[in-house]
């Protein structure tokens, strides 16, 4: 329980305001007894506000306001509680939100589920980043070329067929059991990479692990969309992206271990085993998606709108992946071979460049919910692609600057575009269609990696990415011309077939 006490000297009007039940972005109170209020809305396991009043007899009153609360945000409570304390002590002006708060007021269940999904997103981020951050060191041990790395990274994506099967199964069996199975199996299978005898053995083990981590990430996003209030889905997508980035960052933090020995990169593959107990604990407390439970008894056939949305999203993520996959996965190779960076300096560069991404993600998530998805996504696509091309064409301090700019602006696409994937499909096919979109996206990333690997041997990194940047330009046009605006709309309004008759 957190406790805060505030003493105020107020006049009669001020006392009357304090005696009114609060109704703001964080809490909805109900009066229970004289000067005692409890929460009937808000992300609290427990909340109580009480007033102690001392009338001076001269029109002034000393009021001691005491609030005791416990947030329904397991794991992340230590980070959110100080922010909530400040918000409860100093309520914002009407129409304004604290920078960290979602546009909607959450209930305890939504807050609890999102917090657990954020924890799982950390694991998904780690598993999804592992091979891309370590393959350059594995290739050194196995004496393999850039082209072999590109082929391996492309081959790893074959594991996406696992994601297709598991997300389709989640439409029939439920989100929760498949999500937990993907998390546990992903930890174990990823750890087998530590035993890889060669680059192809590493690729085989991680193709299975990548399929499981992809399944985990997709189901996290689906469950979050199905549990989150209508005006906060992009905000939650941004929070999930930041926690996944934390998991990815953990790989970067540990990357200096690779400098200890030629084979020391293998240690990073054992780390996911430490997450297994946490997954078990979350499994005992994570409920099934409420929208899945509400619609599982009926399934209507897909209409033409659902099919056209599938094609639109598949084309979008195919093109994005063609550019984003090589931009991300060849970065360490670029820094080591083209710029002469050590593993420690790569870590410094990645932390310096990637850490500010949280700014772009958080701001974009809020703006995508309040101002609309399409304009935010377009800015992120065009600005991020331009800065990435300039980063790979630069050296010295401009490379660092363009890296930071590209990370911040490009991160805007994560919540603004990413939230469309669960939003545009009905509950009965949300998992299946997200799996299909992911297959096409993985095909795009494989083609991008193969094309980039081919071009790197013939032209510069900067010229290669200038060619690949055509892909996000086309996506920006699609977003402006073809995408619907889904901000602040219930999923049942976006997908009328989900309405229970």
Short mmCIF file of C-alpha atoms in Angstrom, two decimals:
data_model
loop_
_atom_site.label_atom_id
_atom_site.label_comp_id
_atom_site.label_asym_id
_atom_site.label_seq_id
_atom_site.Cartn_x
_atom_site.Cartn_y
_atom_site.Cartn_z
CA UNK A 1 0.00 0.00 0.00
CA UNK A 2 1.21 3.47 -0.90
CA UNK A 3 0.19 6.33 1.35
CA UNK A 4 0.30 10.07 0.80
CA UNK A 5 -0.89 12.82 3.08
CA UNK A 6 -1.40 16.44 2.05
CA UNK A 7 -2.23 19.34 4.36
CA UNK A 8 -4.06 22.33 2.92
CA UNK A 9 -5.55 25.49 4.35
CA UNK A 10 -8.68 26.27 2.31
CA UNK A 11 -11.75 28.48 2.34
CA UNK A 12 -15.32 27.23 2.21
CA UNK A 13 -15.25 26.74 -1.56
CA UNK A 14 -12.00 24.85 -1.37
CA UNK A 15 -13.38 22.55 1.33
CA UNK A 16 -16.46 21.87 -0.76
CA UNK A 17 -14.29 20.88 -3.73
CA UNK A 18 -12.26 18.48 -1.61
CA UNK A 19 -15.49 16.90 -0.37
CA UNK A 20 -16.62 16.08 -3.89
CA UNK A 21 -15.88 12.58 -5.20
CA UNK A 22 -13.02 12.70 -7.69
CA UNK A 23 -13.71 11.89 -11.32
CA UNK A 24 -10.57 12.29 -13.43
CA UNK A 25 -8.23 10.38 -15.71
CA UNK A 26 -6.99 8.14 -12.90
CA UNK A 27 -9.83 7.50 -10.45
CA UNK A 28 -13.60 7.63 -10.08
CA UNK A 29 -14.61 7.87 -6.42
CA UNK A 30 -17.77 7.10 -4.51
CA UNK A 31 -18.50 8.62 -1.11
CA UNK A 32 -18.77 6.08 1.69
CA UNK A 33 -19.41 7.88 4.97
CA UNK A 34 -18.42 11.34 6.11
CA UNK A 35 -15.29 12.57 4.32
CA UNK A 36 -14.37 9.06 3.18
CA UNK A 37 -14.18 7.99 -0.45
CA UNK A 38 -13.37 4.73 -2.21
CA UNK A 39 -12.60 4.00 -5.87
CA UNK A 40 -15.30 2.56 -8.11
CA UNK A 41 -13.20 3.17 -11.22
CA UNK A 42 -9.47 3.20 -11.84
CA UNK A 43 -6.50 0.81 -11.94
CA UNK A 44 -6.51 0.01 -8.22
CA UNK A 45 -6.60 -3.15 -6.17
CA UNK A 46 -7.41 -0.89 -3.24
CA UNK A 47 -8.03 2.85 -2.88
CA UNK A 48 -9.35 5.05 -0.09
CA UNK A 49 -9.28 8.82 0.40
CA UNK A 50 -10.20 10.43 3.71
CA UNK A 51 -10.30 14.00 5.00
CA UNK A 52 -9.52 15.29 8.47
CA UNK A 53 -11.06 18.76 8.89
CA UNK A 54 -10.08 21.42 11.45
CA UNK A 55 -12.28 24.53 11.24
CA UNK A 56 -10.41 27.68 12.36
CA UNK A 57 -13.66 29.62 12.84
CA UNK A 58 -12.49 32.51 10.65
CA UNK A 59 -13.55 31.15 7.28
CA UNK A 60 -10.40 29.08 6.92
CA UNK A 61 -10.12 25.34 7.39
CA UNK A 62 -7.10 23.05 7.68
CA UNK A 63 -7.71 19.85 5.78
CA UNK A 64 -5.45 16.81 5.95
CA UNK A 65 -6.15 14.65 2.92
CA UNK A 66 -4.90 11.06 3.19
CA UNK A 67 -4.91 8.66 0.26
CA UNK A 68 -3.97 5.01 0.55
CA UNK A 69 -3.83 2.96 -2.63
CA UNK A 70 -2.40 -0.11 -4.27
CA UNK A 71 -2.18 -0.22 -8.07
CA UNK A 72 -3.30 -3.28 -10.00
CA UNK A 73 -0.06 -3.38 -12.02
CA UNK A 74 2.01 -6.40 -10.97
CA UNK A 75 5.76 -6.23 -11.58
CA UNK A 76 5.67 -2.59 -12.74
CA UNK A 77 4.14 -1.16 -9.57
CA UNK A 78 7.47 0.17 -8.34
CA UNK A 79 7.75 2.37 -11.46
CA UNK A 80 4.12 3.49 -11.75
CA UNK A 81 3.35 4.18 -8.08
CA UNK A 82 5.51 7.36 -7.82
CA UNK A 83 3.82 8.73 -10.95
CA UNK A 84 0.39 7.91 -9.55
CA UNK A 85 1.28 9.54 -6.23
CA UNK A 86 2.12 12.78 -7.98
CA UNK A 87 -1.05 12.66 -10.06
CA UNK A 88 -3.21 12.03 -6.98
CA UNK A 89 -1.52 14.79 -5.02
CA UNK A 90 -1.72 17.34 -7.84
CA UNK A 91 -4.68 16.56 -10.12
CA UNK A 92 -4.19 17.90 -13.68
CA UNK A 93 -6.26 20.71 -15.09
CA UNK A 94 -9.44 19.61 -16.89
CA UNK A 95 -8.70 18.33 -20.39
CA UNK A 96 -5.01 17.67 -19.63
CA UNK A 97 -3.35 14.35 -18.94
CA UNK A 98 -0.05 13.54 -17.26
CA UNK A 99 2.56 12.66 -19.88
CA UNK A 100 2.63 9.03 -18.78
CA UNK A 101 -1.10 8.32 -18.44
CA UNK A 102 -3.35 6.62 -21.02
CA UNK A 103 -6.20 8.64 -22.57
CA UNK A 104 -8.76 6.30 -20.95
CA UNK A 105 -9.23 5.48 -17.28
CA UNK A 106 -8.38 1.80 -16.83
CA UNK A 107 -10.24 -0.62 -14.60
CA UNK A 108 -8.31 -3.06 -12.36
CA UNK A 109 -8.62 -5.99 -14.75
CA UNK A 110 -7.35 -4.07 -17.79
CA UNK A 111 -4.46 -2.62 -15.78
CA UNK A 112 -3.52 -6.03 -14.39
CA UNK A 113 -3.66 -7.79 -17.76
CA UNK A 114 -1.68 -5.08 -19.57
CA UNK A 115 0.98 -5.14 -16.83
CA UNK A 116 1.39 -8.92 -17.18
CA UNK A 117 1.50 -8.65 -20.97
CA UNK A 118 4.21 -5.98 -20.68
CA UNK A 119 6.27 -8.41 -18.64
CA UNK A 120 5.84 -11.07 -21.30
CA UNK A 121 6.77 -8.49 -23.95
CA UNK A 122 10.20 -8.12 -22.31
CA UNK A 123 10.77 -11.82 -22.90
CA UNK A 124 9.47 -11.62 -26.48
CA UNK A 125 11.81 -8.70 -27.16
CA UNK A 126 14.82 -10.61 -25.87
CA UNK A 127 14.03 -13.77 -27.82
CA UNK A 128 13.27 -11.86 -31.01
CA UNK A 129 16.55 -9.93 -30.94
CA UNK A 130 18.95 -12.64 -29.83
CA UNK A 131 20.26 -13.99 -33.13
CA UNK A 132 20.38 -10.65 -34.94
CA UNK A 133 22.65 -9.20 -32.23
CA UNK A 134 24.91 -12.21 -31.92
CA UNK A 135 25.22 -13.57 -35.45
CA UNK A 136 28.24 -11.45 -36.35
CA UNK A 137 30.14 -12.99 -33.41
CA UNK A 138 28.92 -16.50 -34.25
CA UNK A 139 30.03 -15.97 -37.85
CA UNK A 140 33.51 -15.08 -36.58
CA UNK A 141 33.74 -18.31 -34.61
CA UNK A 142 32.49 -20.35 -37.56
CA UNK A 143 34.45 -18.28 -40.14
CA UNK A 144 31.45 -17.41 -42.32
CA UNK A 145 30.88 -14.43 -44.66
CA UNK A 146 28.35 -11.58 -44.73
CA UNK A 147 26.37 -13.43 -47.39
CA UNK A 148 26.20 -16.51 -45.15
CA UNK A 149 24.92 -14.32 -42.35
CA UNK A 150 22.24 -12.88 -44.63
CA UNK A 151 21.15 -16.35 -45.74
CA UNK A 152 21.05 -17.56 -42.13
CA UNK A 153 19.02 -14.59 -40.96
CA UNK A 154 16.63 -15.10 -43.85
CA UNK A 155 16.38 -18.86 -43.16
CA UNK A 156 15.61 -18.21 -39.48
CA UNK A 157 12.38 -16.58 -40.60
CA UNK A 158 11.09 -19.90 -41.91
CA UNK A 159 10.11 -20.54 -38.31
CA UNK A 160 7.20 -18.17 -38.85
CA UNK A 161 5.12 -21.18 -39.89
CA UNK A 162 5.03 -22.00 -36.19
CA UNK A 163 3.48 -18.60 -35.54
CA UNK A 164 0.83 -19.21 -38.19
CA UNK A 165 -0.15 -22.49 -36.59
CA UNK A 166 -0.14 -21.16 -33.03
CA UNK A 167 -2.08 -17.98 -33.72
CA UNK A 168 -4.69 -19.97 -35.66
CA UNK A 169 -4.89 -22.36 -32.73
CA UNK A 170 -5.41 -19.37 -30.42
CA UNK A 171 -8.59 -18.55 -32.36
CA UNK A 172 -9.92 -22.01 -31.49
CA UNK A 173 -8.42 -22.78 -28.08
CA UNK A 174 -7.99 -19.34 -26.56
CA UNK A 175 -5.28 -16.71 -26.31
CA UNK A 176 -4.00 -17.52 -22.83
CA UNK A 177 -2.90 -21.20 -23.15
CA UNK A 178 -1.19 -20.67 -26.50
CA UNK A 179 0.59 -17.53 -25.31
CA UNK A 180 1.96 -19.32 -22.27
CA UNK A 181 3.01 -22.35 -24.31
CA UNK A 182 4.87 -20.10 -26.76
CA UNK A 183 6.67 -18.32 -23.92
CA UNK A 184 7.83 -21.47 -22.14
CA UNK A 185 8.84 -23.32 -25.30
CA UNK A 186 10.58 -20.21 -26.63
CA UNK A 187 12.82 -19.98 -23.56
CA UNK A 188 13.87 -23.62 -23.80
CA UNK A 189 14.39 -23.74 -27.57
CA UNK A 190 16.35 -20.47 -27.63
CA UNK A 191 18.76 -21.91 -25.07
CA UNK A 192 19.72 -24.69 -27.49
CA UNK A 193 21.53 -22.03 -29.53
CA UNK A 194 24.31 -22.20 -26.94
CA UNK A 195 25.10 -25.71 -28.22
CA UNK A 196 25.15 -24.86 -31.95
CA UNK A 197 27.99 -26.71 -33.78
CA UNK A 198 28.01 -24.32 -36.74
CA UNK A 199 26.15 -21.38 -38.27
CA UNK A 200 23.51 -23.59 -39.85
CA UNK A 201 22.88 -25.37 -36.57
CA UNK A 202 22.43 -22.02 -34.89
CA UNK A 203 20.03 -20.96 -37.64
CA UNK A 204 17.98 -24.14 -37.26
CA UNK A 205 17.58 -23.81 -33.49
CA UNK A 206 16.75 -20.13 -33.71
CA UNK A 207 14.27 -20.56 -36.55
CA UNK A 208 12.18 -22.59 -34.08
CA UNK A 209 12.79 -20.09 -31.28
CA UNK A 210 11.98 -17.17 -33.59
CA UNK A 211 8.67 -18.78 -34.57
CA UNK A 212 7.76 -19.16 -30.91
CA UNK A 213 8.79 -15.62 -30.01
CA UNK A 214 6.80 -14.30 -32.98
CA UNK A 215 3.76 -16.22 -31.76
CA UNK A 216 4.28 -14.76 -28.31
CA UNK A 217 4.55 -11.19 -29.61
CA UNK A 218 1.46 -11.53 -31.81
CA UNK A 219 -0.69 -12.96 -29.03
CA UNK A 220 0.48 -10.29 -26.60
CA UNK A 221 -0.69 -7.62 -29.03
CA UNK A 222 -3.99 -9.38 -29.68
CA UNK A 223 -4.80 -9.87 -26.01
CA UNK A 224 -3.88 -6.27 -25.24
CA UNK A 225 -6.19 -4.93 -27.97
CA UNK A 226 -9.02 -7.13 -26.74
CA UNK A 227 -8.66 -5.95 -23.15
CA UNK A 228 -7.81 -2.25 -23.60
CA UNK A 229 -10.32 0.65 -23.59
CA UNK A 230 -11.12 2.03 -27.05
CA UNK A 231 -9.23 5.32 -26.78
CA UNK A 232 -6.02 3.74 -25.45
CA UNK A 233 -5.15 0.89 -27.82
CA UNK A 234 -2.31 2.75 -29.55
CA UNK A 235 -1.07 3.95 -26.15
CA UNK A 236 -0.92 0.36 -24.91
CA UNK A 237 0.77 -0.70 -28.15
CA UNK A 238 3.43 1.93 -27.44
CA UNK A 239 3.93 0.68 -23.88
CA UNK A 240 4.22 -2.90 -25.11
CA UNK A 241 6.75 -1.75 -27.71
CA UNK A 242 8.83 -0.05 -25.03
CA UNK A 243 8.85 -3.10 -22.77
CA UNK A 244 9.74 -5.29 -25.75
CA UNK A 245 12.54 -2.83 -26.49
CA UNK A 246 13.69 -3.28 -22.91
CA UNK A 247 14.01 -6.99 -23.61
CA UNK A 248 15.90 -6.25 -26.83
CA UNK A 249 18.10 -3.85 -24.90
CA UNK A 250 19.01 -6.56 -22.44
CA UNK A 251 20.68 -8.44 -25.29
CA UNK A 252 22.66 -5.30 -26.08
CA UNK A 253 23.61 -4.84 -22.42
CA UNK A 254 25.00 -8.35 -22.34
CA UNK A 255 26.74 -8.10 -25.72
CA UNK A 256 30.13 -7.09 -24.25
CA UNK A 257 30.34 -10.66 -22.95
CA UNK A 258 31.08 -11.63 -26.55
CA UNK A 259 34.44 -9.90 -26.26
CA UNK A 260 35.55 -12.28 -23.50
CA UNK A 261 36.13 -15.20 -25.83
CA UNK A 262 35.38 -16.31 -29.39
CA UNK A 263 32.59 -18.54 -28.06
CA UNK A 264 31.34 -16.27 -25.28
CA UNK A 265 28.33 -15.14 -27.37
CA UNK A 266 26.76 -18.49 -26.45
CA UNK A 267 26.14 -17.25 -22.89
CA UNK A 268 23.40 -14.91 -24.13
CA UNK A 269 21.36 -17.91 -25.30
CA UNK A 270 21.14 -19.31 -21.77
CA UNK A 271 19.62 -16.17 -20.25
CA UNK A 272 15.98 -16.95 -21.28
CA UNK A 273 15.99 -19.97 -18.97
CA UNK A 274 16.00 -17.51 -16.07
CA UNK A 275 12.56 -16.26 -17.21
CA UNK A 276 10.81 -19.64 -16.92
CA UNK A 277 9.71 -19.25 -13.25
CA UNK A 278 8.26 -15.81 -14.02
CA UNK A 279 6.26 -17.19 -16.95
CA UNK A 280 4.81 -19.86 -14.67
CA UNK A 281 3.72 -17.25 -12.12
CA UNK A 282 2.09 -15.09 -14.79
CA UNK A 283 0.35 -18.16 -16.17
CA UNK A 284 -1.39 -18.68 -12.86
CA UNK A 285 -2.80 -15.14 -12.85
CA UNK A 286 -3.42 -14.17 -16.48
CA UNK A 287 -7.12 -14.46 -17.45
CA UNK A 288 -8.45 -15.38 -20.85
CA UNK A 289 -9.27 -12.45 -23.17
CA UNK A 290 -12.73 -11.13 -22.38
CA UNK A 291 -13.57 -10.55 -26.04
CA UNK A 292 -12.51 -14.08 -26.94
CA UNK A 293 -14.78 -15.43 -24.22
CA UNK A 294 -17.67 -13.24 -25.39
CA UNK A 295 -17.50 -14.35 -29.04
CA UNK A 296 -16.25 -17.93 -28.86
CA UNK A 297 -19.79 -19.33 -29.15
CA UNK A 298 -20.35 -17.86 -32.62
CA UNK A 299 -18.24 -17.34 -35.72
CA UNK A 300 -19.53 -15.60 -38.85
CA UNK A 301 -17.91 -16.15 -42.27
CA UNK A 302 -15.47 -13.44 -43.38
CA UNK A 303 -16.82 -10.72 -45.66
CA UNK A 304 -15.14 -8.82 -48.50
CA UNK A 305 -14.03 -6.06 -46.12
CA UNK A 306 -12.06 -8.49 -43.96
CA UNK A 307 -10.39 -10.00 -47.02
CA UNK A 308 -9.37 -6.61 -48.44
CA UNK A 309 -7.98 -5.60 -45.04
CA UNK A 310 -5.90 -8.77 -44.99
CA UNK A 311 -4.38 -7.92 -48.37
CA UNK A 312 -3.76 -4.31 -47.33
CA UNK A 313 -2.01 -5.21 -44.07
CA UNK A 314 0.00 -7.98 -45.71
CA UNK A 315 1.31 -5.61 -48.38
CA UNK A 316 2.08 -2.97 -45.77
CA UNK A 317 4.14 -5.18 -43.49
CA UNK A 318 5.85 -6.92 -46.41
CA UNK A 319 7.21 -3.58 -47.62
CA UNK A 320 8.13 -2.33 -44.15
CA UNK A 321 10.01 -5.54 -43.39
CA UNK A 322 11.97 -5.30 -46.66
CA UNK A 323 13.52 -2.11 -45.34
CA UNK A 324 13.48 -2.57 -41.56
CA UNK A 325 14.99 -6.09 -41.39
CA UNK A 326 18.30 -5.30 -43.10
CA UNK A 327 18.45 -1.88 -41.42
CA UNK A 328 18.30 -3.60 -38.04
CA UNK A 329 20.07 -6.88 -38.60
CA UNK A 330 23.09 -5.69 -40.55
CA UNK A 331 23.78 -2.80 -38.19
CA UNK A 332 26.34 -4.67 -36.08
CA UNK A 333 28.09 -5.90 -39.23
CA UNK A 334 28.19 -2.33 -40.55
CA UNK A 335 29.60 -0.99 -37.31
CA UNK A 336 32.23 -3.71 -36.95
CA UNK A 337 33.48 -3.97 -40.55
CA UNK A 338 32.76 -0.53 -42.01
CA UNK A 339 33.40 1.62 -38.93
CA UNK A 340 35.77 -0.61 -36.91
CA UNK A 341 33.66 -0.78 -33.73
CA UNK A 342 34.40 -3.27 -30.94
CA UNK A 343 31.56 -5.12 -29.16
CA UNK A 344 31.69 -2.61 -26.30
CA UNK A 345 31.52 0.34 -28.69
CA UNK A 346 28.63 -1.31 -30.55
CA UNK A 347 26.83 -1.53 -27.22
CA UNK A 348 27.49 2.16 -26.55
CA UNK A 349 26.21 3.10 -30.01
CA UNK A 350 23.08 0.97 -29.67
CA UNK A 351 22.25 2.31 -26.23
CA UNK A 352 22.86 5.91 -27.35
CA UNK A 353 20.84 5.55 -30.54
CA UNK A 354 18.06 3.21 -29.43
CA UNK A 355 17.28 4.50 -25.95
CA UNK A 356 15.53 7.67 -27.25
CA UNK A 357 13.14 5.45 -29.22
CA UNK A 358 10.96 5.43 -26.12
CA UNK A 359 10.27 9.11 -26.69
CA UNK A 360 8.98 8.51 -30.21
CA UNK A 361 6.99 5.46 -29.21
CA UNK A 362 5.28 7.08 -26.22
CA UNK A 363 4.49 10.37 -27.97
CA UNK A 364 3.28 8.57 -31.08
CA UNK A 365 1.07 6.24 -29.04
CA UNK A 366 -0.64 9.19 -27.38
CA UNK A 367 -1.00 11.13 -30.64
CA UNK A 368 -2.26 8.10 -32.54
CA UNK A 369 -5.09 7.77 -30.00
CA UNK A 370 -5.92 11.47 -29.77
CA UNK A 371 -5.08 12.81 -33.28
CA UNK A 372 -5.38 9.71 -35.45
CA UNK A 373 -3.24 6.81 -36.65
CA UNK A 374 -2.67 7.80 -40.29
CA UNK A 375 -0.85 11.12 -39.96
CA UNK A 376 1.41 9.79 -37.19
CA UNK A 377 2.27 6.67 -39.21
CA UNK A 378 3.06 8.69 -42.34
CA UNK A 379 5.45 10.99 -40.51
CA UNK A 380 7.16 8.00 -38.91
CA UNK A 381 7.57 6.16 -42.22
CA UNK A 382 9.00 9.05 -44.23
CA UNK A 383 11.13 10.56 -41.46
CA UNK A 384 12.46 7.25 -40.19
CA UNK A 385 13.43 5.95 -43.63
CA UNK A 386 15.19 9.19 -44.58
CA UNK A 387 17.21 9.31 -41.37
CA UNK A 388 18.19 5.63 -41.72
CA UNK A 389 19.56 6.17 -45.22
CA UNK A 390 21.57 9.15 -43.99
CA UNK A 391 22.88 7.18 -40.99
CA UNK A 392 24.27 4.38 -43.15
CA UNK A 393 25.85 6.90 -45.49
CA UNK A 394 27.53 8.89 -42.72
CA UNK A 395 30.49 8.40 -40.40
CA UNK A 396 31.67 10.08 -37.23
CA UNK A 397 29.26 12.18 -35.18
CA UNK A 398 26.68 12.65 -38.02
CA UNK A 399 26.14 8.88 -37.98
CA UNK A 400 25.24 9.06 -34.29
CA UNK A 401 22.96 12.07 -34.81
CA UNK A 402 21.06 10.53 -37.72
CA UNK A 403 20.80 7.32 -35.73
CA UNK A 404 19.06 9.13 -32.87
CA UNK A 405 16.77 11.09 -35.21
CA UNK A 406 15.82 7.99 -37.18
CA UNK A 407 15.12 6.03 -34.03
CA UNK A 408 12.84 8.67 -32.52
CA UNK A 409 10.90 9.50 -35.69
CA UNK A 410 10.79 5.96 -37.04
CA UNK A 411 9.50 4.66 -33.72
CA UNK A 412 6.26 6.53 -34.40
CA UNK A 413 5.23 3.72 -36.75
CA UNK A 414 5.30 1.10 -34.00
CA UNK A 415 2.09 2.07 -32.18
CA UNK A 416 0.39 3.91 -35.06
CA UNK A 417 0.71 1.10 -37.62
CA UNK A 418 1.17 -1.86 -35.29
CA UNK A 419 -2.20 -1.35 -33.64
CA UNK A 420 -3.99 -1.85 -36.97
CA UNK A 421 -3.09 -5.54 -37.09
CA UNK A 422 -5.39 -6.59 -34.22
CA UNK A 423 -7.92 -3.80 -34.85
CA UNK A 424 -8.89 -4.58 -38.43
CA UNK A 425 -9.92 -8.22 -37.91
CA UNK A 426 -12.85 -9.82 -36.12
CA UNK A 427 -12.12 -11.76 -32.92
CA UNK A 428 -12.72 -15.19 -34.48
CA UNK A 429 -10.02 -14.60 -37.11
CA UNK A 430 -7.79 -12.09 -35.35
CA UNK A 431 -5.12 -14.65 -34.54
CA UNK A 432 -5.28 -16.48 -37.88
CA UNK A 433 -5.10 -13.31 -39.97
CA UNK A 434 -2.34 -11.80 -37.86
CA UNK A 435 -0.39 -15.00 -38.44
CA UNK A 436 -0.94 -14.69 -42.19
CA UNK A 437 0.18 -11.08 -42.20
CA UNK A 438 3.29 -12.09 -40.27
CA UNK A 439 4.15 -14.78 -42.84
CA UNK A 440 4.03 -12.20 -45.61
CA UNK A 441 6.06 -9.76 -43.49
CA UNK A 442 8.67 -12.42 -42.86
CA UNK A 443 8.85 -13.08 -46.59
CA UNK A 444 9.47 -9.35 -47.00
CA UNK A 445 12.23 -9.39 -44.40
CA UNK A 446 13.87 -12.43 -46.03
CA UNK A 447 13.80 -10.78 -49.45
CA UNK A 448 15.13 -7.58 -47.94
CA UNK A 449 17.97 -9.40 -46.20
CA UNK A 450 18.93 -11.36 -49.31
CA UNK A 451 18.76 -8.26 -51.51
CA UNK A 452 20.75 -6.20 -49.01
CA UNK A 453 23.39 -8.92 -48.64
CA UNK A 454 23.75 -9.05 -52.43
CA UNK A 455 23.97 -5.27 -52.77
CA UNK A 456 26.46 -4.84 -49.90
CA UNK A 457 29.03 -6.83 -51.87
CA UNK A 458 28.65 -4.43 -54.82
CA UNK A 459 27.72 -0.96 -53.53
CA UNK A 460 27.94 0.94 -50.26
CA UNK A 461 25.63 0.54 -47.28
CA UNK A 462 24.22 4.04 -47.86
CA UNK A 463 23.40 3.36 -51.52
CA UNK A 464 21.80 0.04 -50.61
CA UNK A 465 19.43 1.62 -48.12
CA UNK A 466 18.60 4.45 -50.53
CA UNK A 467 17.27 1.78 -52.91
CA UNK A 468 15.40 -0.10 -50.19
CA UNK A 469 13.80 3.14 -48.93
CA UNK A 470 11.34 2.98 -51.84
CA UNK A 471 9.40 0.41 -49.78
CA UNK A 472 8.44 2.67 -46.82
CA UNK A 473 7.60 5.46 -49.30
CA UNK A 474 5.00 3.20 -50.93
CA UNK A 475 3.60 2.28 -47.50
CA UNK A 476 3.18 5.95 -46.60
CA UNK A 477 1.04 6.40 -49.71
CA UNK A 478 -1.05 3.33 -48.82
CA UNK A 479 -1.64 4.61 -45.30
CA UNK A 480 -2.92 7.98 -46.53
CA UNK A 481 -5.07 6.56 -49.33
CA UNK A 482 -6.36 3.19 -48.15
CA UNK A 483 -6.31 2.92 -44.36
CA UNK A 484 -9.42 3.64 -42.24
CA UNK A 485 -9.14 5.79 -39.12
CA UNK A 486 -9.73 3.59 -36.07
CA UNK A 487 -8.81 5.90 -33.19
CA UNK A 488 -11.31 5.95 -30.30
CA UNK A 489 -13.56 3.34 -31.93
CA UNK A 490 -14.59 0.11 -30.20
CA UNK A 491 -13.43 -3.09 -31.88
CA UNK A 492 -17.07 -4.06 -32.39
CA UNK A 493 -17.64 -0.84 -34.38
CA UNK A 494 -14.61 -1.53 -36.56
CA UNK A 495 -15.69 -5.17 -36.98
CA UNK A 496 -19.52 -5.29 -36.79
CA UNK A 497 -19.56 -9.09 -37.09
CA UNK A 498 -18.24 -9.23 -33.50
CA UNK A 499 -21.49 -7.81 -32.15
CA UNK A 500 -23.35 -10.51 -30.29
CA UNK A 501 -26.93 -10.61 -31.53
#
